[in-house]
Amino acid sequence: WTLHTIVERFSVDLIPYDPATLQPPQLRKFHASTLRWPLISRELDKRRARNYRGVLFADVRDTAFQSDPFGAMLTTQQVFYGFNGVESRTIGECGWNGGWIRDCFGEAKRRKLASKPIVCSGVSIATFEEGRLYAAQMAEVVSDAQFAPCERNG
């Protein structure tokens, strides 16, 4: 399949962006896994009136569909489903995740979360409004100037 075939067959909206125009400016240096949140938040805000049933946040490398991903999970209630990441260790046992939390939010926050499981943002599914609010909250955190020094590959 070519990109053009996929876009046509599944009515995909391709949304180009120019990193040089991103605001606030510190976003221009961020890895795509971090900078996706302000971009997703902006696009979901633009699409509020379209009455989408749900939103699936997924890294392309993590994604394969065997049927409608929204069919079994979304009901009339507002829901958000996130999925655990590395289940074999906690945030405190993981140098990458624990270090990231320490660098971004301080040692006290790392200690508070040390016994918690690692939850990845790579795959999540939600009703549209809950997904929009999640993306807005993620965008707010990563767009804060205090976040810039600790940004490292999402």
XYZ file of C-alpha atoms in Angstrom:
154
model
C 0.000 0.000 0.000
C 1.162 3.515 -0.700
C 0.521 6.478 1.535
C -1.840 7.890 -1.094
C -3.839 4.634 -1.146
C -4.186 4.582 2.635
C -5.205 8.262 2.765
C -7.864 7.789 0.084
C -9.239 4.460 1.276
C -9.576 5.414 4.940
C -10.354 9.152 4.587
C -7.210 10.136 6.485
C -6.539 13.811 7.189
C -2.812 14.486 6.791
C -1.885 17.484 8.917
C 1.423 19.091 7.979
C 3.249 21.376 10.379
C 6.364 23.499 10.248
C 8.553 23.091 13.363
C 9.904 26.630 12.841
C 6.447 28.063 13.587
C 5.756 26.180 16.818
C 4.860 28.184 19.912
C 6.219 28.471 22.528
C 9.657 28.439 20.845
C 11.173 25.741 23.112
C 8.870 23.208 21.402
C 10.936 23.575 18.221
C 13.764 21.582 19.835
C 11.612 18.810 21.302
C 11.493 15.207 20.182
C 8.365 14.278 18.205
C 7.057 12.103 21.047
C 6.858 15.211 23.242
C 5.896 17.799 20.706
C 2.978 15.674 19.494
C 0.890 16.740 22.498
C 0.543 20.446 21.638
C -0.063 19.510 17.994
C -2.695 16.888 18.860
C -4.373 19.240 21.329
C -4.604 21.996 18.713
C -6.042 19.643 16.093
C -8.612 18.133 18.470
C -9.767 21.615 19.464
C -10.304 22.392 15.766
C -12.394 19.246 15.358
C -14.726 19.542 18.362
C -17.744 20.334 16.201
C -17.356 17.211 14.044
C -18.898 14.910 16.670
C -16.225 12.231 16.561
C -17.039 9.235 18.708
C -13.541 8.615 19.976
C -9.841 9.250 19.795
C -7.048 6.696 19.629
C -3.569 7.919 20.535
C -1.001 5.458 19.195
C 2.544 5.405 17.947
C 2.428 3.972 14.455
C 4.907 1.259 15.373
C 2.532 0.056 18.129
C -0.564 -0.172 15.973
C -2.430 -2.937 14.146
C -6.201 -3.252 13.846
C -8.216 -6.435 13.525
C -11.544 -4.631 13.877
C -13.009 -1.277 14.915
C -10.918 -0.240 17.953
C -13.781 1.889 19.262
C -16.517 -0.725 18.901
C -15.913 -2.639 22.117
C -14.472 0.127 24.268
C -16.526 3.266 23.825
C -20.006 3.651 25.218
C -22.206 6.652 25.848
C -20.201 7.523 28.970
C -17.081 9.659 28.903
C -14.129 7.272 29.194
C -10.356 7.242 28.941
C -8.281 4.065 28.798
C -4.526 4.118 29.227
C -2.328 1.052 29.147
C 0.557 0.030 31.360
C 4.013 0.081 29.928
C 6.836 -1.912 31.474
C 5.124 -4.075 34.078
C 8.246 -5.779 35.381
C 9.431 -2.726 37.361
C 8.193 0.413 39.029
C 8.994 4.039 38.286
C 11.538 4.013 41.121
C 13.267 0.931 39.725
C 13.548 2.383 36.232
C 16.429 4.783 35.658
C 14.837 6.217 32.495
C 11.317 6.900 33.802
C 12.357 7.663 37.372
C 15.116 9.968 36.120
C 12.715 11.718 33.775
C 10.226 12.379 36.580
C 13.031 13.617 38.851
C 14.437 15.917 36.151
C 11.029 17.319 35.222
C 9.176 17.446 38.518
C 11.777 17.086 41.280
C 13.085 14.384 43.593
C 10.124 14.678 45.991
C 7.697 13.803 43.167
C 9.938 10.915 42.047
C 9.924 9.493 45.586
C 6.134 9.889 45.803
C 5.679 7.964 42.547
C 8.533 5.450 43.029
C 6.276 2.486 43.875
C 3.843 3.166 41.007
C 3.820 1.206 37.760
C 5.129 2.750 34.546
C 2.236 3.919 32.395
C 3.100 4.768 28.805
C 1.361 7.445 26.786
C 2.025 5.563 23.553
C -1.404 3.891 23.279
C -4.565 5.338 24.783
C -8.197 5.347 23.670
C -10.966 7.655 24.827
C -14.261 9.222 23.983
C -13.566 12.399 22.038
C -13.995 14.919 24.858
C -11.947 12.920 27.367
C -9.215 12.476 24.760
C -9.276 16.174 23.958
C -8.933 17.067 27.640
C -6.070 14.563 28.078
C -4.184 15.990 25.085
C -4.753 19.543 26.386
C -3.360 18.601 29.796
C -0.308 16.923 28.241
C 0.194 19.958 25.970
C 0.037 22.312 28.953
C 2.723 20.367 30.822
C 5.167 20.089 27.913
C 4.611 23.693 26.782
C 5.568 25.115 30.177
C 9.011 26.740 30.085
C 9.992 24.772 33.220
C 9.587 21.531 31.265
C 12.080 22.422 28.502
C 15.313 21.535 30.364
C 14.115 18.003 31.130
C 12.640 17.122 27.733
C 14.303 14.000 26.426
C 12.688 11.724 23.896
C 9.192 12.078 25.294
